[in-house]
Short mmCIF file of C-alpha atoms and ligand atoms in Angstrom, two decimals:
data_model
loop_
_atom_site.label_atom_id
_atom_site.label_comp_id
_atom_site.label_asym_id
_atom_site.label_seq_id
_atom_site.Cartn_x
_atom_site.Cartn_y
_atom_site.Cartn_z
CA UNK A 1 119.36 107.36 97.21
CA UNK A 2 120.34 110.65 99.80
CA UNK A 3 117.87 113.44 99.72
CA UNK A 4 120.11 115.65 98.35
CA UNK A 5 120.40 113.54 95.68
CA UNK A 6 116.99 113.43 94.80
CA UNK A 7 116.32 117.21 95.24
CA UNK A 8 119.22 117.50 92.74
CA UNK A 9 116.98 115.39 90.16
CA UNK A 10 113.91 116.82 90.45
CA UNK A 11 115.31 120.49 90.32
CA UNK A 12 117.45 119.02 86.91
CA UNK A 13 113.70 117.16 85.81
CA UNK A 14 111.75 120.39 86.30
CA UNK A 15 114.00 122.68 84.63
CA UNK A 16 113.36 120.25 81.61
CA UNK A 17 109.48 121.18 82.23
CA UNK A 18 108.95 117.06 82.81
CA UNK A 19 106.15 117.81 85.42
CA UNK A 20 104.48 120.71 83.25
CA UNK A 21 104.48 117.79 79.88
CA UNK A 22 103.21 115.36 82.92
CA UNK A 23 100.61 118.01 83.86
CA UNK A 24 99.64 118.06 80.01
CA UNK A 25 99.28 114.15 79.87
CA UNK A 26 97.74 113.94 83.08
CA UNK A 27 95.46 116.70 82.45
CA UNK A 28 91.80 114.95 82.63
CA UNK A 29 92.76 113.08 85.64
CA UNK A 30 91.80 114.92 89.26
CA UNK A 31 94.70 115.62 91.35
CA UNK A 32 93.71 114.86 95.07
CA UNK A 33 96.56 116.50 98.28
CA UNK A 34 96.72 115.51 101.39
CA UNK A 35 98.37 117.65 104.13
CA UNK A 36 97.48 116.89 108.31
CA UNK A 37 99.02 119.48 110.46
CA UNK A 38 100.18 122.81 109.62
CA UNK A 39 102.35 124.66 111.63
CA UNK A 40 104.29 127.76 112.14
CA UNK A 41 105.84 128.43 115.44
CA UNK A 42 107.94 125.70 115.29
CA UNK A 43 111.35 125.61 113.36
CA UNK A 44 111.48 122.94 110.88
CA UNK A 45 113.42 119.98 113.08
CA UNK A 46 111.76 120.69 116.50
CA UNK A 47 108.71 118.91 115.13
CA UNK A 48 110.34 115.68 112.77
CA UNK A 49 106.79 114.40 111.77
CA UNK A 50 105.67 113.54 108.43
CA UNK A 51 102.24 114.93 109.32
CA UNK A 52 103.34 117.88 110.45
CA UNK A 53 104.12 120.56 107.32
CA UNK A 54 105.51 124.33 107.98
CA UNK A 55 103.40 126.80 106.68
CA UNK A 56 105.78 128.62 104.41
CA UNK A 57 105.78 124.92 102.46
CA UNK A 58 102.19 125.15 102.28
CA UNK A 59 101.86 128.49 100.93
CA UNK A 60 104.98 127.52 98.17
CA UNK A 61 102.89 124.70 97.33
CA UNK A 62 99.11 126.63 97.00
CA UNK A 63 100.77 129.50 94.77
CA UNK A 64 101.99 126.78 92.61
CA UNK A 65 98.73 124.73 92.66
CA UNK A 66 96.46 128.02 91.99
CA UNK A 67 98.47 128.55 89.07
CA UNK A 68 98.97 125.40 87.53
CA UNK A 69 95.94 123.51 88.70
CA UNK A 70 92.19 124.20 88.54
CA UNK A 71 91.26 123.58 92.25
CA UNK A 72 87.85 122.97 92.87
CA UNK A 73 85.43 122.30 95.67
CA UNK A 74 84.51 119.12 96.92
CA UNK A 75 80.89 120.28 96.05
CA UNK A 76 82.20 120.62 92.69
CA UNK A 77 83.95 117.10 92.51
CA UNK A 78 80.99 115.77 94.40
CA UNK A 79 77.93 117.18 91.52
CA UNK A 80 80.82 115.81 88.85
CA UNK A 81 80.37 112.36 90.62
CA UNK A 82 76.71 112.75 90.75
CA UNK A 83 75.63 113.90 87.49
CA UNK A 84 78.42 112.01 85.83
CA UNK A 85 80.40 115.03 84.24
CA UNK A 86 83.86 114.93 83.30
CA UNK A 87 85.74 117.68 86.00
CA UNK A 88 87.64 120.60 84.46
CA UNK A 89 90.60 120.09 82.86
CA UNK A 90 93.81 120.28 85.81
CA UNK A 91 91.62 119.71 88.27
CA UNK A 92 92.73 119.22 91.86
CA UNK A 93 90.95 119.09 95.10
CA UNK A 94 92.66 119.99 98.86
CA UNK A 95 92.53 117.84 101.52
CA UNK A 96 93.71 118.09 105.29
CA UNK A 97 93.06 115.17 107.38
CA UNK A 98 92.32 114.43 111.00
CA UNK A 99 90.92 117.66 111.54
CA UNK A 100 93.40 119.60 113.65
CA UNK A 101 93.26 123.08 115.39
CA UNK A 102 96.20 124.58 113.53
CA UNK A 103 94.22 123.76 110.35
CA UNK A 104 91.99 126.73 111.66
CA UNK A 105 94.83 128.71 113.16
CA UNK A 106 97.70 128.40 110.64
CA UNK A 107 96.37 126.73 107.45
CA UNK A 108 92.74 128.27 106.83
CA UNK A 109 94.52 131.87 106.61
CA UNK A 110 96.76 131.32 104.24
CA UNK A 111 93.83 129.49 102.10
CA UNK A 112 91.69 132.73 102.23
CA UNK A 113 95.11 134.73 101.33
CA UNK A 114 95.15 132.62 97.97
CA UNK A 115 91.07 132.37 97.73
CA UNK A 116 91.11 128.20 97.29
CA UNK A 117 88.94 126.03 98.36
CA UNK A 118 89.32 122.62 100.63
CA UNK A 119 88.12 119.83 102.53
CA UNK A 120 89.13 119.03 106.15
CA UNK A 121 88.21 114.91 107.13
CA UNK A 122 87.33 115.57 111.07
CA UNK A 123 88.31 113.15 113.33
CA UNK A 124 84.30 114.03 114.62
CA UNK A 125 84.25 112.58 118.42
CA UNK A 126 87.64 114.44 118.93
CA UNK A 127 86.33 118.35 117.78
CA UNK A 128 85.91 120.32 120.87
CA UNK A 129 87.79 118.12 123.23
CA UNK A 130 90.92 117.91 124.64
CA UNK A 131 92.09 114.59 123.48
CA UNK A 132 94.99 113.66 121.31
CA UNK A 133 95.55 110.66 118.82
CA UNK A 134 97.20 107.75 120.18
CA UNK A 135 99.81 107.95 117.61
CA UNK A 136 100.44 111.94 118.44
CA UNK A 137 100.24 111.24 121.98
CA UNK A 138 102.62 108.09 121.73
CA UNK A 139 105.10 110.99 119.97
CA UNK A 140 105.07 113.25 122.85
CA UNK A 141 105.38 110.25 125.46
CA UNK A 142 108.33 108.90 123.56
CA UNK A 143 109.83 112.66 123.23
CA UNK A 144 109.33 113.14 126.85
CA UNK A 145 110.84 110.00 127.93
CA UNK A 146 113.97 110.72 125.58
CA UNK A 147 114.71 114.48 127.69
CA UNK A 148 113.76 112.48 130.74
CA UNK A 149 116.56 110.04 130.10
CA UNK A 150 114.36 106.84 130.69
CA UNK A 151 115.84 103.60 130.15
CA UNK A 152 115.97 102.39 126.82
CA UNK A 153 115.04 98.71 128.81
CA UNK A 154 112.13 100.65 130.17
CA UNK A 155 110.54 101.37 126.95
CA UNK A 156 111.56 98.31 125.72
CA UNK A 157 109.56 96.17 127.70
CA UNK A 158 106.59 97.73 126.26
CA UNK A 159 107.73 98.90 122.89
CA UNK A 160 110.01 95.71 122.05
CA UNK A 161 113.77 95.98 121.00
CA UNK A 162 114.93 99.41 120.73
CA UNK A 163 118.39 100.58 119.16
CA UNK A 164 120.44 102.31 121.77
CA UNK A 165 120.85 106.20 121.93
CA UNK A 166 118.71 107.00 118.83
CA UNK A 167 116.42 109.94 118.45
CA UNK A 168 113.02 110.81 118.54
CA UNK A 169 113.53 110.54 114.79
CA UNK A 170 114.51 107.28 114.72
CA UNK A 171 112.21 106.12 117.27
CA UNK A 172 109.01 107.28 116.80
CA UNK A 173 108.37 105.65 113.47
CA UNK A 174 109.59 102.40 114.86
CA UNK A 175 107.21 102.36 117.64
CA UNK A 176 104.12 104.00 115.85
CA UNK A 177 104.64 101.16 113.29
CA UNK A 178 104.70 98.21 116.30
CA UNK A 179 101.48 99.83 118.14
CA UNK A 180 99.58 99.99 114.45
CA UNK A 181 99.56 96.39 114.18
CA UNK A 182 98.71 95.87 117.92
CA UNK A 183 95.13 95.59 118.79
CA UNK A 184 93.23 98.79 120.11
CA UNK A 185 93.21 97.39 123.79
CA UNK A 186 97.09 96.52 123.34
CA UNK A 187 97.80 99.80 122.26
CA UNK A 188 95.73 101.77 125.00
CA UNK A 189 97.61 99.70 127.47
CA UNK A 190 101.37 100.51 126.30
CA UNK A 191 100.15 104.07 126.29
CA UNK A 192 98.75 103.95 129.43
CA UNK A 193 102.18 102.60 130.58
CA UNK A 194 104.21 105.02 128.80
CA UNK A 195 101.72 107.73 130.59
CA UNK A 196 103.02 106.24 134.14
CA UNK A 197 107.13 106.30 132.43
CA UNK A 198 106.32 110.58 131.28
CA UNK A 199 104.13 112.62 132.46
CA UNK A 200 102.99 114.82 129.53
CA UNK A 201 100.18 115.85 130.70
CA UNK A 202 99.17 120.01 132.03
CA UNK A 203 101.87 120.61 129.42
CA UNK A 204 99.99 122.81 126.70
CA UNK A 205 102.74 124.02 124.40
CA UNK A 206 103.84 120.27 123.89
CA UNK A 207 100.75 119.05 122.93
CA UNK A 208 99.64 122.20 121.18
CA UNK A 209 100.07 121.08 117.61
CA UNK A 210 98.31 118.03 117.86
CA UNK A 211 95.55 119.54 119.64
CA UNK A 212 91.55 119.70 117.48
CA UNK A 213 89.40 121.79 116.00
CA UNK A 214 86.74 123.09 118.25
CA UNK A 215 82.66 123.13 116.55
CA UNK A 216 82.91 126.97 116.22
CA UNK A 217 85.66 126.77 114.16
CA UNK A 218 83.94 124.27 112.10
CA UNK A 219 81.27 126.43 111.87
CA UNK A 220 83.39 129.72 111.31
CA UNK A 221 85.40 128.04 108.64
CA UNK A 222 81.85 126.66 106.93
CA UNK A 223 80.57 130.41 106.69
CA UNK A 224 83.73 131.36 105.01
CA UNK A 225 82.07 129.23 101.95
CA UNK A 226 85.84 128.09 101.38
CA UNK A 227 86.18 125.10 103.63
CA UNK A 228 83.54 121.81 103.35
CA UNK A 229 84.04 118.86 105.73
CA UNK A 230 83.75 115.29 105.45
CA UNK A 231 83.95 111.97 108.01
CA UNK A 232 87.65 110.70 109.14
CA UNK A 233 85.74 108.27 111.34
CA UNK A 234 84.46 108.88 115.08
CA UNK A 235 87.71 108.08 116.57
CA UNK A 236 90.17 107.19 114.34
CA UNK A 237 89.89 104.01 113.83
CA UNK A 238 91.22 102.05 111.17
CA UNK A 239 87.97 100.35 109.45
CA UNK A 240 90.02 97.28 108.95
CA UNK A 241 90.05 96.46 113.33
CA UNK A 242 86.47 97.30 113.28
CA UNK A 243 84.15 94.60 114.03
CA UNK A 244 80.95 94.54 111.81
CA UNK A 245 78.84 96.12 114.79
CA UNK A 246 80.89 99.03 115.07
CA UNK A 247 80.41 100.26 112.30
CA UNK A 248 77.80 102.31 112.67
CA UNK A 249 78.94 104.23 115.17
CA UNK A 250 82.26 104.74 113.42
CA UNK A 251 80.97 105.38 110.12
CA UNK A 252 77.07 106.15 110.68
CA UNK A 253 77.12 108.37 113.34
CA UNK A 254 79.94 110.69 112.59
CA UNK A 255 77.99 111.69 109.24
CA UNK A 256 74.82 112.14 111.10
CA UNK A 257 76.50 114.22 113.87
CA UNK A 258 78.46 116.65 111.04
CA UNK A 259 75.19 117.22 109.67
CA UNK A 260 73.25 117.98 112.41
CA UNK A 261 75.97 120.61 113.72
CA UNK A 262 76.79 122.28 110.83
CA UNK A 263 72.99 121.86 108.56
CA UNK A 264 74.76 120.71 104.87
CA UNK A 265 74.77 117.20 103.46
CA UNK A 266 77.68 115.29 104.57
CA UNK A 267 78.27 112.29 102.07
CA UNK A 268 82.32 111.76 101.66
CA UNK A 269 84.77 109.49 103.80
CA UNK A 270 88.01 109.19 104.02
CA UNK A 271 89.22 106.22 105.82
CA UNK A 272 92.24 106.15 108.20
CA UNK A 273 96.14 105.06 107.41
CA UNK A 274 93.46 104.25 103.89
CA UNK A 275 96.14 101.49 102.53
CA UNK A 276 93.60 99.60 99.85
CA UNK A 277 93.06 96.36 100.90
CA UNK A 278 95.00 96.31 103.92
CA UNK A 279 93.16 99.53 106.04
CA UNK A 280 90.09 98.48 104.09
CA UNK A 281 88.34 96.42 102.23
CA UNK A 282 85.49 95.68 99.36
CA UNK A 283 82.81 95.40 102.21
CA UNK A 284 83.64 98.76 103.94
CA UNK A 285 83.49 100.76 100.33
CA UNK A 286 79.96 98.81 99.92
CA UNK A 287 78.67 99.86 103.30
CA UNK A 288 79.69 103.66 102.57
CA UNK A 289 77.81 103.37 99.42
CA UNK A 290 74.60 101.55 101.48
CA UNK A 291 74.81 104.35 103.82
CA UNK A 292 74.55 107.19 101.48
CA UNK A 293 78.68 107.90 101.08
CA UNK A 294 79.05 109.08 97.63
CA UNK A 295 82.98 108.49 97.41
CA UNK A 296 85.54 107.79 99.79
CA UNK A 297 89.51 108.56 99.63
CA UNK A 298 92.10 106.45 100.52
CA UNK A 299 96.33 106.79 100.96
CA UNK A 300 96.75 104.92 98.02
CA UNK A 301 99.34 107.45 96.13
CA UNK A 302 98.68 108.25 92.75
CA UNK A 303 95.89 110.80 90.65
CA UNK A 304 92.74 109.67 89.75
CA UNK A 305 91.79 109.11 85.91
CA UNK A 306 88.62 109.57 84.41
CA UNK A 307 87.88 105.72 85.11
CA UNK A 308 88.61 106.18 88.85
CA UNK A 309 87.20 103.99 91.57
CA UNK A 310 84.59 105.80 93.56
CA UNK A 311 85.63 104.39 96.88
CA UNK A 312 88.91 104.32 96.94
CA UNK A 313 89.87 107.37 95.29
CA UNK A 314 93.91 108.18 95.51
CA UNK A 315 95.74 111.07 97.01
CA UNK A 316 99.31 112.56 96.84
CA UNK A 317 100.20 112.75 100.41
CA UNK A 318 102.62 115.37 101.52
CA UNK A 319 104.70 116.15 104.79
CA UNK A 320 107.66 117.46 105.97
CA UNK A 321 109.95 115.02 104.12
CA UNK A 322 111.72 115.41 100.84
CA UNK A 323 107.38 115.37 99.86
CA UNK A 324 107.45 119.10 100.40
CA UNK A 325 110.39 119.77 98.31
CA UNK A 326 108.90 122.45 95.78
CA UNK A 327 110.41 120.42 92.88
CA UNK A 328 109.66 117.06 94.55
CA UNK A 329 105.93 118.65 94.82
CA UNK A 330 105.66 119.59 91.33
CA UNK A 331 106.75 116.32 89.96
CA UNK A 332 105.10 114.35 92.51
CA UNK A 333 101.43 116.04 92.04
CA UNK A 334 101.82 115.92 87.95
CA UNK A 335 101.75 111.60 88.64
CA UNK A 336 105.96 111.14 88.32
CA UNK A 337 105.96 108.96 91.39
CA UNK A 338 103.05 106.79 90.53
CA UNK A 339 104.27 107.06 86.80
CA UNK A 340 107.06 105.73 87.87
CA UNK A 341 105.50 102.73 89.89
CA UNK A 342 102.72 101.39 87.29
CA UNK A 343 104.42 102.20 83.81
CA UNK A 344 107.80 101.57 84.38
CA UNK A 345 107.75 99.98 87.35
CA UNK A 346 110.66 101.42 88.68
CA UNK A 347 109.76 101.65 91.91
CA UNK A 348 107.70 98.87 94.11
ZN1 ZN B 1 94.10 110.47 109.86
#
C-alpha cells in the first residue's frame, strides 16, 4: 500500500476517534517510544534515515503525548517494577537510543519546553569521543561514494550485487542489512575499505548528526532532574555476536562506568537492533537479571500489558517514515499496529 494511502486511512481512522477508544482499551498497559536522532538543520530528505526524526515531528508528537498520555519517569516505571504497583493509568515512558549529541542539542530543549521526562540508552564507550557507529559511518561512506561517482563494481566487490544508479535511499538499507549479518571483523574490514574508496573523514558538518554526547552533557542533562540514563551496551554490540566472555565488558562495565560518572543507580538495558530471540536471547535477559538489571527493552513493537515480560519489554519505534505521521503516531502508540498483528493477524 503507497504512503499516501495509508496517511489517508489513518487521518479517516482518527477522525472516527479509533486511537482515542484504543487509548481507552489500552489504558493499563505502559506505552514505551523510541526516537534515535533528532535533528533540525537539516531539511527533511537531505538526511533519508529512519533514525533520524526532525524536530518539529518530535515536538507534534510530545504535545500530543503530554496530553493524552501520563508520561512518567523511568524512576517511576522502575519503583512500579520494584514494589510491584500497577503504573498510572495512560502511562508512557520516552526513550532515545544510542545516545547522540543532538539529543542534547536539539531534543533535550524541546523536552524542558513541554516539562516531560525521558530516558536516553548511551552507547557508554562512545560519550565524549569522536567516533561514529559503523552503521552511521557506513551511511556517510556510501553517501560520499555516490557524489564521488565511484563505481557501482567498486562497491560491489565489497558490498555484493548492487542495482545500478539507485540512491542513497535505496542503498543504504541494502548494505546496512548485508554488514548486520556479517561478523564484527567482516564488517570493520568492508568499512575500512570503503574508508580507502571516500574519504569522509576532517568533514564535520557530514558527520555532525551522528556525532555523541559528551559526559558534561550527561551530567548537565542529569541536573535538569528531567533526563535518567540507562546502558545501550559499551559499543554497540548486538548481544546475540557476543561471546560468553564478553559480556562483561559489554554489559557489566558500561553500568558500572554510568554510575561512577554520574553517582545514581544505573539498573536498565536496552539491547541493540533488540529483535527477541534473534538480537537476544533467554540467557542474556538472565544475565541482566544476575547482574542487578531490573528490566531491559527490546525493538519488539507493541505496548506492554500489565503481564509484561521484564526483560524484553516492547517499544513503538518511530523515525522519519510514514512512523512520524501525526495520525500514523496516534494510532500507532494507542497499539493499532500490534492490534493489528496479534488479534487479527492482519499483518505478519
Ligand atoms: Zn542503538
Amino acid at each position: 500500500m503507497k504512503e499516501d494511502c495509508k496517511t489517508k486511512i489513518a487521518q479517516t481512522l482518527c477522525k472516527l476517534n479509533i486511537d482515542g477508544l484504543l487509548r481507552w482499551v489500552n489504558k493499563n498497559s505502559l506505552l514505551v517510544v523510541t526516537y534515535h536522532g533528532v535533528y533540525d538543520k537539516f531539511c527533511r530528505g537531505t538526511l533519508p534515515l529512519f533514525t533520524h526524526l526532525h524536530v518539529d515531528l518530535l515536538r507534534e508528537h510530545l504535545k500530543f503525548l503530554k496530553s493524552n498520555y501520563n508520561v512518567i519517569s523511568l524512576s517511576e516505571f522502575t519503583s512500579c517494577l520494584k514494589e510491584r504497583k500497577p503504573w498510572p493509568e495512560r502511562a508512557a515512558l520516552i526513550t532515545f537510543d544510542d545516545g547522540l549529541r543532538n539529543n542534547y542539542e536539539v531534543a533535550f530543549p524541546v523536552l524542558k519546553e513541554f516539562d516531560l521526562p525521558a530516558v536516553i540508552y548511551l552507547t557508554v564507550n562512545y560519550i565524549g569521543t569522536d567516533k561514529l557507529l559503523w552503521f552511521d559511518e557506513l551511511y556517510l561512506l556510501l553517501k560520499k561514494c555516490l557524489e564521488d561517482a565511484v563505481k557501482t563494481e567498486l562497491l560491489a566487490e565489497y558490498l555484493g550485487p548492487i542495482p545500478d544508479s539507485c540512491d542513497i535511499g535505496e542503498l543504504y538499507p541494502i548494505c546496512s542489512k548485508r554488514l548486520k549479518n556479517k561478523s564484527i571483523m567482516e564488517r570493520m574490514e568492508i568499512i575500512k575499505r570503503l574508508k580507502q574508496l571516500a574519504c569522509i573523514e576532517g568533514n564535520p558538518i557530514l558527520s555532525e548528526p551522528f556525532k555523541f554526547l559528551s559526559w558534561e552533557q550527561v551530567l548537565e542533562m542529569k541536573s535538569s532532574g528531567l533526563i535518567e540514563f540507562g546502558v545501550h551496551t559499551a559499543t554497540h554490540r548486538m548481544v546475540s555476536e557476543l561471546s560468553p566472555d564478553e559480556w562483561e565488558k559489554e554489559i557489566v562495565a558500561p553500568k558500572n562506568k554510568i554510575e561512577k560518572i554520574i553517582g545514581n543507580t544505573i539498573d536498565t538495558f536496552c539491547y541493540p537492533n533488540g529483535v527477541p530471540d534473534v538480537d537476544f536471547f533467554q540467557e542474556h535477559e538472565k544475565f541482566l537479571k544476575s547482574r542487578g538489571y531490573v528490566c531491559a527493552f527490546s525493538a519488539h513493537e507493541g505496548l506492554n500489558s500489565p503481564k509484561y515480560d521484564q526483560y524484553r519489554l516492547g517499544r513503538i519505534s518511530v523515525g522519519s517514515d510514514i512512523s512520524s505521521e501525526i495520525n500514523f503516531f496516534r494510532l500507532n502508540t494507542a497499539g493499532f499496529i500490534s492490534f493489528l498483528r496479534t488479534k487479527l493477524k492482519f499483518i505478519t
